[in-house]
PDB file of C-alpha atoms and ligand atoms in Angstrom:
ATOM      1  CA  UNK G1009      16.964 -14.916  11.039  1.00  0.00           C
ATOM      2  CA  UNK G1010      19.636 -13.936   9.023  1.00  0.00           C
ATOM      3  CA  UNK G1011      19.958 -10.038   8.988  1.00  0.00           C
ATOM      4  CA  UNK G1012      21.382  -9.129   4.923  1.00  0.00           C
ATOM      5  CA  UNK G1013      22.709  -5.383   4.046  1.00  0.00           C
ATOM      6  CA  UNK G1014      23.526  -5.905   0.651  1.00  0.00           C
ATOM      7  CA  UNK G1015      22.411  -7.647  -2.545  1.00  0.00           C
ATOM      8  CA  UNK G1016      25.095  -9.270  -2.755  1.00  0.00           C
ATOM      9  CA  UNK G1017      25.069 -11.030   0.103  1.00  0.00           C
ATOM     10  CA  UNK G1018      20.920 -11.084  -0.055  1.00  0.00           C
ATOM     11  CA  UNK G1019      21.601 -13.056  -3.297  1.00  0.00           C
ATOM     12  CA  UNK G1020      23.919 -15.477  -1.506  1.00  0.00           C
ATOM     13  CA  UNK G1021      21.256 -16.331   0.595  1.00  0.00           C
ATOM     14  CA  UNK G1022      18.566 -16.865  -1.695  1.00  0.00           C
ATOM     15  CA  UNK G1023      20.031 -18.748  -4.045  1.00  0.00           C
ATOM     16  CA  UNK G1024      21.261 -21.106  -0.981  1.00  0.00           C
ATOM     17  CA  UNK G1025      17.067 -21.643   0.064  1.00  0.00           C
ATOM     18  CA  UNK G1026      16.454 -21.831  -3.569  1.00  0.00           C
ATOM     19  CA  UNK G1027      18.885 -24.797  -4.568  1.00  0.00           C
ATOM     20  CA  UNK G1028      17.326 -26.726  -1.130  1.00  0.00           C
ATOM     21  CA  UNK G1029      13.844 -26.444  -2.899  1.00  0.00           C
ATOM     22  CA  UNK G1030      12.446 -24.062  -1.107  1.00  0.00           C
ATOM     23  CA  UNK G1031       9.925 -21.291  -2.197  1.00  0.00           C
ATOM     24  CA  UNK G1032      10.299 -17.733  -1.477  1.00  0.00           C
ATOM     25  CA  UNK G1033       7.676 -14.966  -0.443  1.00  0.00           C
ATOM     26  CA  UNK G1034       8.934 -11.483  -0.237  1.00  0.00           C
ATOM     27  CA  UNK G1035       7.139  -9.254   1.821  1.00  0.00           C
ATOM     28  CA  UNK G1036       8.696  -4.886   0.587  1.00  0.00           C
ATOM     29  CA  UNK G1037       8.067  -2.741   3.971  1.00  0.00           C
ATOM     30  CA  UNK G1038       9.516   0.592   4.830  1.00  0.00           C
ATOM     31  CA  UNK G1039      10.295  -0.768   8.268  1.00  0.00           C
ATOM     32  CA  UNK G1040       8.326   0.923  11.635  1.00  0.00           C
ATOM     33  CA  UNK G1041       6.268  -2.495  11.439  1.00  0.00           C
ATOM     34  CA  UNK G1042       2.968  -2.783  12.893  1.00  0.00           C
ATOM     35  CA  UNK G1043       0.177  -5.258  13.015  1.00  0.00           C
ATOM     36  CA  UNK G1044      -0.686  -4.671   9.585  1.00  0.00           C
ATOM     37  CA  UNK G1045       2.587  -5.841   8.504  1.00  0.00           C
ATOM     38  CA  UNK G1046       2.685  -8.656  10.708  1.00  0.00           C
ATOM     39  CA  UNK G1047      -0.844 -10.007   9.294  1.00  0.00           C
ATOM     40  CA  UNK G1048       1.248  -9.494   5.495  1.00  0.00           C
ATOM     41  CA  UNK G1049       4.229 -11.815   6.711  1.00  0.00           C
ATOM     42  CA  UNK G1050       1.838 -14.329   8.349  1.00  0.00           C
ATOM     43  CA  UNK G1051      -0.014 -14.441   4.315  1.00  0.00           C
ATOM     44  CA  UNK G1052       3.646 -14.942   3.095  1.00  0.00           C
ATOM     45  CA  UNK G1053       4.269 -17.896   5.210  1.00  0.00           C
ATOM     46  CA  UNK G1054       0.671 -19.910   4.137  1.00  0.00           C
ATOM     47  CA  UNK G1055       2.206 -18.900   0.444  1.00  0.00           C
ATOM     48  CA  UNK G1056       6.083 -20.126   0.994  1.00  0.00           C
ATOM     49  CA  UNK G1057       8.345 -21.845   2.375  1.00  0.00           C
ATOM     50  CA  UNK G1058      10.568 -18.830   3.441  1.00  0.00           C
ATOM     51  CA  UNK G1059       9.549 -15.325   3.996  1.00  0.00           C
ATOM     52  CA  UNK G1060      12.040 -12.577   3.200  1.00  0.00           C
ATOM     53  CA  UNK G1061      10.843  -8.977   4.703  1.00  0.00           C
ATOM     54  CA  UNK G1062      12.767  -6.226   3.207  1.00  0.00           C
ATOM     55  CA  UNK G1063      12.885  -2.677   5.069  1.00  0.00           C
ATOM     56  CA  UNK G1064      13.655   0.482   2.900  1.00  0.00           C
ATOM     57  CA  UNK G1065      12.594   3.990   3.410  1.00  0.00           C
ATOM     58  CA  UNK G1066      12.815   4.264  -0.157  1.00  0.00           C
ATOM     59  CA  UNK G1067      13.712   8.172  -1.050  1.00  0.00           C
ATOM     60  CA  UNK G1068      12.310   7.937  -4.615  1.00  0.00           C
ATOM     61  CA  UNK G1069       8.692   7.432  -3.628  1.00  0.00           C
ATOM     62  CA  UNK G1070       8.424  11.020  -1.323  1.00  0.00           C
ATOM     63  CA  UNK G1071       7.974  14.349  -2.678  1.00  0.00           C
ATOM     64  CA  UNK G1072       9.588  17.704  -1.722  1.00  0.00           C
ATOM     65  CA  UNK G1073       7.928  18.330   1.758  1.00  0.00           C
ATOM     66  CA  UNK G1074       6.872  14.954   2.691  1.00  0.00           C
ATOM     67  CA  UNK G1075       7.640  12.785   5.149  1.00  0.00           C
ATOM     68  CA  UNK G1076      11.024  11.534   4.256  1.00  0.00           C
ATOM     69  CA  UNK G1077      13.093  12.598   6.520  1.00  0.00           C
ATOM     70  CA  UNK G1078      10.981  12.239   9.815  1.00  0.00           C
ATOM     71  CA  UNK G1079       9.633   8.673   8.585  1.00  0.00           C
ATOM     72  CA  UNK G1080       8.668   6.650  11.382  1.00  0.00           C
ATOM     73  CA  UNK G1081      12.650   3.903  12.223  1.00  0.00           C
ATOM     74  CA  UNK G1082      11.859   1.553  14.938  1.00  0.00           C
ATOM     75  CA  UNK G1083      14.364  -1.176  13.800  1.00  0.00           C
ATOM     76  CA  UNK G1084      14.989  -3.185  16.395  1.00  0.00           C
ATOM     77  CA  UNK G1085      11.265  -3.905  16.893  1.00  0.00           C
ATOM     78  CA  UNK G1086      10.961  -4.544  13.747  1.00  0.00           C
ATOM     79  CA  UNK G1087      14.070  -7.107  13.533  1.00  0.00           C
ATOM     80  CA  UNK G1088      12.478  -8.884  16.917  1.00  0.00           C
ATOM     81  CA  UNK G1089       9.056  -8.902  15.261  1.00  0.00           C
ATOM     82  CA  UNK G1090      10.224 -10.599  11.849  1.00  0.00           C
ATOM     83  CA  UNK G1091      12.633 -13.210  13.990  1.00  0.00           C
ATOM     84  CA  UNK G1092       9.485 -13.860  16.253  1.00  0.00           C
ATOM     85  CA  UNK G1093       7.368 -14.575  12.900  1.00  0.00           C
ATOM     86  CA  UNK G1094      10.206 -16.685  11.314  1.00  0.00           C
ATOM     87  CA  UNK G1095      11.131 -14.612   8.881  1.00  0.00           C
ATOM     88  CA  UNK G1096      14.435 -15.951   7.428  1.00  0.00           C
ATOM     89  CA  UNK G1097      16.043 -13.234   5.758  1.00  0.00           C
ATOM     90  CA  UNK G1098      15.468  -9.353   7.022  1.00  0.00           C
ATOM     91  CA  UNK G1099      16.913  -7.138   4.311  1.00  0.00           C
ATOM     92  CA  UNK G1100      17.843  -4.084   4.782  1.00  0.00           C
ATOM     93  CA  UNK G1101      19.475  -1.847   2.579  1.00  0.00           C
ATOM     94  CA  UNK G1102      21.257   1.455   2.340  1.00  0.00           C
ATOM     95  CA  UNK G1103      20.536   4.047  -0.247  1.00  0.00           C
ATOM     96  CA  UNK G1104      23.544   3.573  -1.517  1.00  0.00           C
ATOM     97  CA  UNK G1105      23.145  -0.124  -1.882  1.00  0.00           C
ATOM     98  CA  UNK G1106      20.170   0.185  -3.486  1.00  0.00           C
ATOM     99  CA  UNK G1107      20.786   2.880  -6.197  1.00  0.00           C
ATOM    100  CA  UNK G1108      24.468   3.752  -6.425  1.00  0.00           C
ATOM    101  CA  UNK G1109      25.405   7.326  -7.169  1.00  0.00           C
ATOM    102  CA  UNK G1110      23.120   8.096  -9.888  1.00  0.00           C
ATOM    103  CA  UNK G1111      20.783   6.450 -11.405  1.00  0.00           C
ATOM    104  CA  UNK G1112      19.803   7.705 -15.263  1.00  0.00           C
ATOM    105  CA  UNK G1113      16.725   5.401 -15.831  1.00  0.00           C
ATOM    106  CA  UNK G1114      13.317   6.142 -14.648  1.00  0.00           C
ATOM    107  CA  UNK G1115       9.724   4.682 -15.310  1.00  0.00           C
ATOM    108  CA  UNK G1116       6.477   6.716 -16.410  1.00  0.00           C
ATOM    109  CA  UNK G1117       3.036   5.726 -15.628  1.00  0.00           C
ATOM    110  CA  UNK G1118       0.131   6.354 -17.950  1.00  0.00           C
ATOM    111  CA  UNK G1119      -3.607   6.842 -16.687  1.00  0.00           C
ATOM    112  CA  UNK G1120      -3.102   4.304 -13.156  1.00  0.00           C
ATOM    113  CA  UNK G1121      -1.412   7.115 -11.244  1.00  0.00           C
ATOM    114  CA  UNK G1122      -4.037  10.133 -12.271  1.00  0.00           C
ATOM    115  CA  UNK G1123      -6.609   9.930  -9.917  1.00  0.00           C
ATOM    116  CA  UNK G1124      -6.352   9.022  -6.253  1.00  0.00           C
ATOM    117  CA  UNK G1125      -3.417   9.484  -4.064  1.00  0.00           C
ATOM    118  CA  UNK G1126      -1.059   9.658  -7.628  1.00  0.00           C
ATOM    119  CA  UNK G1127      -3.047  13.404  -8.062  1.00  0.00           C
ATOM    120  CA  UNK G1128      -1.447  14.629  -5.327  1.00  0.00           C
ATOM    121  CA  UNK G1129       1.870  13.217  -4.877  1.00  0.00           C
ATOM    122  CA  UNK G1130       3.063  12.954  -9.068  1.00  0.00           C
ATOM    123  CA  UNK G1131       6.414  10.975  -8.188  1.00  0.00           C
ATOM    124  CA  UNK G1132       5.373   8.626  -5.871  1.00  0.00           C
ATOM    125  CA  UNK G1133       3.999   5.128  -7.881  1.00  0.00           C
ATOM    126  CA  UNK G1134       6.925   6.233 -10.391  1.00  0.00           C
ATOM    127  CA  UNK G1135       9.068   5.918  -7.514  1.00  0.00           C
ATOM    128  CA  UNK G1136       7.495   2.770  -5.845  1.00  0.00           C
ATOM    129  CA  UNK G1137       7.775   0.946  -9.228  1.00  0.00           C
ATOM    130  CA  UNK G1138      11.370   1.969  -9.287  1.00  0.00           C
ATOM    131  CA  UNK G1139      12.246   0.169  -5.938  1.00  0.00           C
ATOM    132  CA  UNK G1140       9.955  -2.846  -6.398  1.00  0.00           C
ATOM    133  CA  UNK G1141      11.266  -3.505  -9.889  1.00  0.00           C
ATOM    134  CA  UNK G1142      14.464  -3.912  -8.378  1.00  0.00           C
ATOM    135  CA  UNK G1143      13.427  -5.792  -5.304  1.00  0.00           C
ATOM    136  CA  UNK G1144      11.869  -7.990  -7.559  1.00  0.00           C
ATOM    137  CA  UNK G1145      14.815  -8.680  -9.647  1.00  0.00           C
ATOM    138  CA  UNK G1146      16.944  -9.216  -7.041  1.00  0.00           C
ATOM    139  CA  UNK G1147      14.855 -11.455  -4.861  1.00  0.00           C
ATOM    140  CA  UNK G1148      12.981 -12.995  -7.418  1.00  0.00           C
ATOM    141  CA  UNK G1149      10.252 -14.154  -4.942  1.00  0.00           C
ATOM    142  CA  UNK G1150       7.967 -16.784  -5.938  1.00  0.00           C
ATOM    143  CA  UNK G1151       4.916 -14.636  -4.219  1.00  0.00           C
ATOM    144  CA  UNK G1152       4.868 -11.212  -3.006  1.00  0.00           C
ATOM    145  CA  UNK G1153       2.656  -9.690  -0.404  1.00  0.00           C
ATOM    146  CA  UNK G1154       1.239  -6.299  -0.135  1.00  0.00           C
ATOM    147  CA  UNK G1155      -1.282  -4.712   1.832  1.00  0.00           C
ATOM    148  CA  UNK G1156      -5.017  -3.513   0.311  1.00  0.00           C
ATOM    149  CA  UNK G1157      -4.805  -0.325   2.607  1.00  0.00           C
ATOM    150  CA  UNK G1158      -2.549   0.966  -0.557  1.00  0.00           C
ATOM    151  CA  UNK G1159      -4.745  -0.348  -3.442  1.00  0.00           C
ATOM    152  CA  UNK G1160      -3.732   1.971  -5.662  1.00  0.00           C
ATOM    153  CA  UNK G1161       0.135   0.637  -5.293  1.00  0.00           C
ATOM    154  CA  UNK G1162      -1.457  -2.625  -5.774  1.00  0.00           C
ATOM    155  CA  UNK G1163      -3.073  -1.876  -8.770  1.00  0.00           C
ATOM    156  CA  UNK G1164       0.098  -0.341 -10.381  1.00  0.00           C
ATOM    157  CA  UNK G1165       2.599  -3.098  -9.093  1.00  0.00           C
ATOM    158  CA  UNK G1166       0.152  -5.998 -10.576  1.00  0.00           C
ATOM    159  CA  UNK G1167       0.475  -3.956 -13.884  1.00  0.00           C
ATOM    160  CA  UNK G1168       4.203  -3.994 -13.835  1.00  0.00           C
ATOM    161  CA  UNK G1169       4.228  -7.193 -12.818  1.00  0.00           C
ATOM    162  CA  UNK G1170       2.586  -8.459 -15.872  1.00  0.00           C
ATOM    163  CA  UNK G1171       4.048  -5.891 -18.498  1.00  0.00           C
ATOM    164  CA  UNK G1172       7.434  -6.429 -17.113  1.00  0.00           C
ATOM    165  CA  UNK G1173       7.180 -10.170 -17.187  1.00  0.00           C
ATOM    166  CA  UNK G1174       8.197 -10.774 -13.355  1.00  0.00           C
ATOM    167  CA  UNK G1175       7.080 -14.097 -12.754  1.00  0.00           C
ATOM    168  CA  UNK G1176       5.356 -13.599  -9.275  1.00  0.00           C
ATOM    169  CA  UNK G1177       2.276 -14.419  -8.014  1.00  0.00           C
ATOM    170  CA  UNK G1178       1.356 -11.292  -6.217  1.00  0.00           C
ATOM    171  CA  UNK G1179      -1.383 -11.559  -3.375  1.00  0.00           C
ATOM    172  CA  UNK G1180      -3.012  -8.568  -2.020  1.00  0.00           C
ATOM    173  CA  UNK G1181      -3.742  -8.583   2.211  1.00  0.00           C
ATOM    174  CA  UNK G1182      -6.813  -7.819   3.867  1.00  0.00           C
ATOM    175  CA  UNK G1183      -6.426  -3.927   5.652  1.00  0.00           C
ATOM    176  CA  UNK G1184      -6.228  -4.860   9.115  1.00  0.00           C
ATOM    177  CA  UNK G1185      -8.244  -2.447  11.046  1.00  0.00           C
ATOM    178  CA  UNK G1186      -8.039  -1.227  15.011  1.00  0.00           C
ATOM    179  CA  UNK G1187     -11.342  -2.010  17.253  1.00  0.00           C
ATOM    180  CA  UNK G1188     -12.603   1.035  16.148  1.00  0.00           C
ATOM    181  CA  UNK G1189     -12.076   0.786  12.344  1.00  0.00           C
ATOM    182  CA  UNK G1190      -9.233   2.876  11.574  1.00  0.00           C
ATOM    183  CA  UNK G1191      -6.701   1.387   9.297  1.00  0.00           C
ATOM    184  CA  UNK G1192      -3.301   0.619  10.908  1.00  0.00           C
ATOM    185  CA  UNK G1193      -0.638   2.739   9.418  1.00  0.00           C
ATOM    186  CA  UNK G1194       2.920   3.464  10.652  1.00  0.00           C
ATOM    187  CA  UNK G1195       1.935   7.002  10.086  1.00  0.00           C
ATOM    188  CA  UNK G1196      -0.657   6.985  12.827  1.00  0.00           C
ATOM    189  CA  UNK G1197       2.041   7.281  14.900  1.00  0.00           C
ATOM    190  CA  UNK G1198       1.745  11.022  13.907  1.00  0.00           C
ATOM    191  CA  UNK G1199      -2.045  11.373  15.487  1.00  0.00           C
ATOM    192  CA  UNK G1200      -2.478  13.162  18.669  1.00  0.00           C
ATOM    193  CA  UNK G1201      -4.926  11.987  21.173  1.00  0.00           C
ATOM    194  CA  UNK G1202      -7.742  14.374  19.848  1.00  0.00           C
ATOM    195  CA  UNK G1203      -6.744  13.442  15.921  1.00  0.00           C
ATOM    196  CA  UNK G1204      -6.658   9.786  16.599  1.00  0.00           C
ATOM    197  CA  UNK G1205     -10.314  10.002  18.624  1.00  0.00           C
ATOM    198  CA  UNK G1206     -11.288  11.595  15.307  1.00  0.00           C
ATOM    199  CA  UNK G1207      -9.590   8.972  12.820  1.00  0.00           C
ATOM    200  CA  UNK G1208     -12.543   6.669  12.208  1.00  0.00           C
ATOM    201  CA  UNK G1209     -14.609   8.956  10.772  1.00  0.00           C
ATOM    202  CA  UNK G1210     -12.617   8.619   7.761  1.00  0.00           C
ATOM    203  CA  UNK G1211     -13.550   4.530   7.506  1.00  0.00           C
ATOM    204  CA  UNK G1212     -17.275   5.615   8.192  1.00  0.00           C
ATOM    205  CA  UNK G1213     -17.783   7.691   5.679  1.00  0.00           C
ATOM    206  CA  UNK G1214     -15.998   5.298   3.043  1.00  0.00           C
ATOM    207  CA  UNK G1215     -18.301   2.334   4.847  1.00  0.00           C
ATOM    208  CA  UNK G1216     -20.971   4.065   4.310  1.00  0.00           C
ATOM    209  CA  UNK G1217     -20.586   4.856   0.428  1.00  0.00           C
ATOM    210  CA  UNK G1218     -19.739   1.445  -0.147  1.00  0.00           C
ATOM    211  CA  UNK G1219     -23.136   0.519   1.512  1.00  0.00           C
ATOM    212  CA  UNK G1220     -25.180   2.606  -0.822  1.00  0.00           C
ATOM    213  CA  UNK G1221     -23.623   1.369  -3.825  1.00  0.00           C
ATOM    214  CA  UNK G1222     -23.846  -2.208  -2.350  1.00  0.00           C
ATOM    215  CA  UNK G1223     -27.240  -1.757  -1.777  1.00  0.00           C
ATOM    216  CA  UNK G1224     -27.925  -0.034  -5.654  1.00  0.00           C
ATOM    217  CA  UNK G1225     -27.472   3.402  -5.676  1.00  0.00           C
ATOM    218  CA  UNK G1226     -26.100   4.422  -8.620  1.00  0.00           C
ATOM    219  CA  UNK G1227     -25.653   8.279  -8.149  1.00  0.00           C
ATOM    220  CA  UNK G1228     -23.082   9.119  -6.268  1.00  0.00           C
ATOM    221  CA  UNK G1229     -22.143  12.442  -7.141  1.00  0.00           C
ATOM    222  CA  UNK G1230     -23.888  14.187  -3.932  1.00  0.00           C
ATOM    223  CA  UNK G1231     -23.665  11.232  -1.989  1.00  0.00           C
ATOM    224  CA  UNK G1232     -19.205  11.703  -2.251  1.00  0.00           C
ATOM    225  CA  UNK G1233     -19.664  15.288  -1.749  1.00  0.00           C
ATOM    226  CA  UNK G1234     -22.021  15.263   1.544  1.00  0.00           C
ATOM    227  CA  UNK G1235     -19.087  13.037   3.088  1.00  0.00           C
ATOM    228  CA  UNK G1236     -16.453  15.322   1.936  1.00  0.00           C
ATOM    229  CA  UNK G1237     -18.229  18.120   3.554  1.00  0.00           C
ATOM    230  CA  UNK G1238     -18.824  15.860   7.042  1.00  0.00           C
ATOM    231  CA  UNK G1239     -15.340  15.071   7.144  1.00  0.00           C
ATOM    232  CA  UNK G1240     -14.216  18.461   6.741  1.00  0.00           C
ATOM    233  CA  UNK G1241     -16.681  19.948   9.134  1.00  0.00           C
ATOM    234  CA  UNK G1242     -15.017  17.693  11.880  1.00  0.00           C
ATOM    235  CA  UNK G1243     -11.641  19.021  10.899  1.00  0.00           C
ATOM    236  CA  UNK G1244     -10.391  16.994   8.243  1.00  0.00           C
ATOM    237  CA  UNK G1245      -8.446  18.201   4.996  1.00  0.00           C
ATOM    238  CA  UNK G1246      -9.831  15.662   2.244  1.00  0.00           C
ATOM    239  CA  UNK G1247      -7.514  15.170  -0.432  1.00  0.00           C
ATOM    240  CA  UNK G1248      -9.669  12.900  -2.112  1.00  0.00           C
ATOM    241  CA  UNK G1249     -12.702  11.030  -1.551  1.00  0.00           C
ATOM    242  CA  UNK G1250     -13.702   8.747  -4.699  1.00  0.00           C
ATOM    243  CA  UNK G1251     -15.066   5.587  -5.714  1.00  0.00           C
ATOM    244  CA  UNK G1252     -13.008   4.493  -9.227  1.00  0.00           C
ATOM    245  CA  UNK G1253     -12.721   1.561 -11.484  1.00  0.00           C
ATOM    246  CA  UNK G1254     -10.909  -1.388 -10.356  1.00  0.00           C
ATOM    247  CA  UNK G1255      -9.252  -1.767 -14.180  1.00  0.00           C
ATOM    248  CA  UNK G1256      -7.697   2.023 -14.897  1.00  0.00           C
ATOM    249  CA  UNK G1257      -8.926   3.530 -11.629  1.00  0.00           C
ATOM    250  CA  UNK G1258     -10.841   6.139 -13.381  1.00  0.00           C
ATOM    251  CA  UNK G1259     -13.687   8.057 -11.193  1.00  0.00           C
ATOM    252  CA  UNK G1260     -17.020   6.618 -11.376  1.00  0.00           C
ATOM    253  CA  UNK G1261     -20.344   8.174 -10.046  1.00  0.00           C
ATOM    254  CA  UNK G1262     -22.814   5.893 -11.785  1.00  0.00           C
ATOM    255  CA  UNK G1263     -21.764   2.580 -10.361  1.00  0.00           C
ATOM    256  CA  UNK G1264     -23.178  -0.461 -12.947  1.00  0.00           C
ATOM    257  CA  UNK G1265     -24.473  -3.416 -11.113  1.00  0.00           C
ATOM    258  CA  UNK G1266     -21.867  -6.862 -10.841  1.00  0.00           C
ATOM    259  CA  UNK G1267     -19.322  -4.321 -12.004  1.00  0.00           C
ATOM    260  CA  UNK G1268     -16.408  -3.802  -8.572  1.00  0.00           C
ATOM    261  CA  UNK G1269     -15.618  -0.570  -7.528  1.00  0.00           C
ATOM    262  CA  UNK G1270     -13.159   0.851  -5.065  1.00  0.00           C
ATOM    263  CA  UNK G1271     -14.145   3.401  -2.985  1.00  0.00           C
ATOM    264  CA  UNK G1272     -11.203   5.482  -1.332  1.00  0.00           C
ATOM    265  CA  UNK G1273     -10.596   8.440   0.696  1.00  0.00           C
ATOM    266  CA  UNK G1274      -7.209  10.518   1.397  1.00  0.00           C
ATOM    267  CA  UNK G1275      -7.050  13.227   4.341  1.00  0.00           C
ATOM    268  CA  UNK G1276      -4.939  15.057   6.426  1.00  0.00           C
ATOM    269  CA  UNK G1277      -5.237  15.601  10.035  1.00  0.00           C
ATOM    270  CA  UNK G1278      -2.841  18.301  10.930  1.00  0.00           C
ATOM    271  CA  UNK G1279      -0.151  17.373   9.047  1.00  0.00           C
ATOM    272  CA  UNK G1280      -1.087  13.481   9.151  1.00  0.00           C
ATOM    273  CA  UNK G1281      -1.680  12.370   5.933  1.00  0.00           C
ATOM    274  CA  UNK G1282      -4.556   9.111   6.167  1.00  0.00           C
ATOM    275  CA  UNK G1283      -5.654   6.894   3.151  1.00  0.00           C
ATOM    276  CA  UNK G1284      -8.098   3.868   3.050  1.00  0.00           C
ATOM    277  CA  UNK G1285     -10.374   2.234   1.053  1.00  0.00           C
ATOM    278  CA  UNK G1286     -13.080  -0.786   0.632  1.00  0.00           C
ATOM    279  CA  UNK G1287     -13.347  -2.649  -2.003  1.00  0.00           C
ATOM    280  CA  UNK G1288     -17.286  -3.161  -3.411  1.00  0.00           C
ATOM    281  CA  UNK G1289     -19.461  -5.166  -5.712  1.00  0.00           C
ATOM    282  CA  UNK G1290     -22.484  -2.864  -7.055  1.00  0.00           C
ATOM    283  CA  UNK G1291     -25.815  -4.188  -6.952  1.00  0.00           C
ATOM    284  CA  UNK G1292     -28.814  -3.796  -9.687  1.00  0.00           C
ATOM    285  CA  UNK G1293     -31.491  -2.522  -7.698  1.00  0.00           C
ATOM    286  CA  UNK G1294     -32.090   0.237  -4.631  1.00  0.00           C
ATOM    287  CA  UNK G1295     -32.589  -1.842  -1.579  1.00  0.00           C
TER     288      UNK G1295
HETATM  289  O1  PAF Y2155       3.958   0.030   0.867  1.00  0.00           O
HETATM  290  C1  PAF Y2155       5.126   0.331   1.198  1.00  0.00           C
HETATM  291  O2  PAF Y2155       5.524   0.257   2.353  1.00  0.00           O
HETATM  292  C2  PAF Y2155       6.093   0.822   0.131  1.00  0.00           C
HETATM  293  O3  PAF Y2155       5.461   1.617  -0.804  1.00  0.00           O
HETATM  294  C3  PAF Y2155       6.870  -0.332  -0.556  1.00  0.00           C
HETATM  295  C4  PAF Y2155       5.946  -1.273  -1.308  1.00  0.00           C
HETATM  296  C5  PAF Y2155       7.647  -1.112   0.492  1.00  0.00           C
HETATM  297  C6  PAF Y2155       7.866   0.235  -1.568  1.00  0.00           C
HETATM  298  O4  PAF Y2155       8.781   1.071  -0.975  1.00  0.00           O
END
């Protein structure tokens, strides 16, 4: 595996598999790799011929008071897991390499960022845009993979795929879950014992919304709220708990049968931010 720390030299390399024929899969991760990730580079390498992980803590996409500067670094697992899955090229960038001194250009976001986790934290998609842009325009993968866990990053980064003209196919990977359903996350690192017993819940609740509009329910109003206050009686701080379009990601509490619907929660626990969500098709009648 050939370890790159500049575009330059990323570039290089590239253009080398390129000119042999071969076709590229990106896979963008902030490093501190987990199972999650690995189940993303696996997709990449049924998509392409080589797989090119990139690992940036990018600054742009955390607020004031976030996580930035305590983010989860395990690099050298990381660099043994991507040589292990035959990744070819592990990129990984400085700051510095990546945006210079200053950088005077920014993007804005209209309507995709208003609901969901973009309520709460106003810079970040503007921020993950910014970084993937680039990554995408230096790479210029034939496929990039990203994870469903972060649908709402999905959602945006399929938009600026296609209004930016990067010619990608993008495919989005199943969450992978622990035994007990909570989402893998490098941030569950965070959890204490008691808050990781607790975790699930979060999963169950979203599970079980996504069964009621599966099975035709189509008011949801009460049926979000009576989760919210479950999760928060157990000692969760819900940030959000919503089910939204799958086209502008717009809350929706009357679900219309054979229309999708994403259904996605956001909570703390302590200081351990959580997100997940589940995809659903609604149904036409109350089973
Ligand atoms: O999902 C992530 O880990 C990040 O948001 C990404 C896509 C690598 C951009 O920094």
């Amino acid at each position: 595996m050939h370890i790159s720390r500049t575009v330059g030299d990323l570039r290089k390399q590239i253009a080398e598999l390129k000119q042999i024929g071969k076709k590229v899969a990106l896979v963008p991760t902030m490093g501190a790799l987990h199972e999650g990730h690995l189940s993303l580079i696996r997709i990449a390498k049924k998509h392409a011929d080589a797989v090119i992980v990139s690992a940036f803590i990018n600054p742009t996409q955390f607020g004031p008071g976030e996580d930035y500067d305590r983010y989860p670094k395990t690099e050298s697992f990381d660099i043994n897991a991507c040589e292990a899955e035959g990744v070819e090229i592990y990129f990984m960038p400085g700051v510095k390499e990546m945006y210079g001194e200053k950088n005077h250009i920014g993007f804005s976001i209209d309507k995709l960022d208003e609901h969901l986790c973009g309520a709460s934290r106003p810079h970040h998609f503007k921020g993950v845009v910014q970084v993937v842009n680039k990554l995408f325009n230096i790479v210029e993968p034939n496929v990039a993979v990203f994870g469903q866990k972060d649908i709402q990053q999905y959602k945006i980064l399929e938009r600026m795929r296609d209004e930016f003209a990067h010619p990608v196919e993008m495919v989005r990977a199943p969450i992978v879950r622990d035994t007990d359903g909570l989402a893998l996350s490098s941030r569950n690192a965070y959890l204490t014992k008691d808050q990781r017993n607790k975790a699930p819940m979060l999963y169950q609740a979203l599970h079980y919304v996504s069964m009621r509009i599966q099975k035709g329910d189509t008011h949801l109003t009460n049926l979000l709220e009576d989760r919210k206050r479950t999760l928060t009686a157990n000692g969760f701080q819900v940030d959000y708990f919503q089910c939204v379009e799958t086209n502008e990601l717009q809350p929706v509490t009357e679900p219309e049968a054979g229309q999708n619907y994403i259904v996605a929660g956001a909570v703390y626990l302590g200081a351990t931010r959580l997100i997940d969500n589940i995809i659903v098709e609604a149904s036409d009648r109350v089973k």
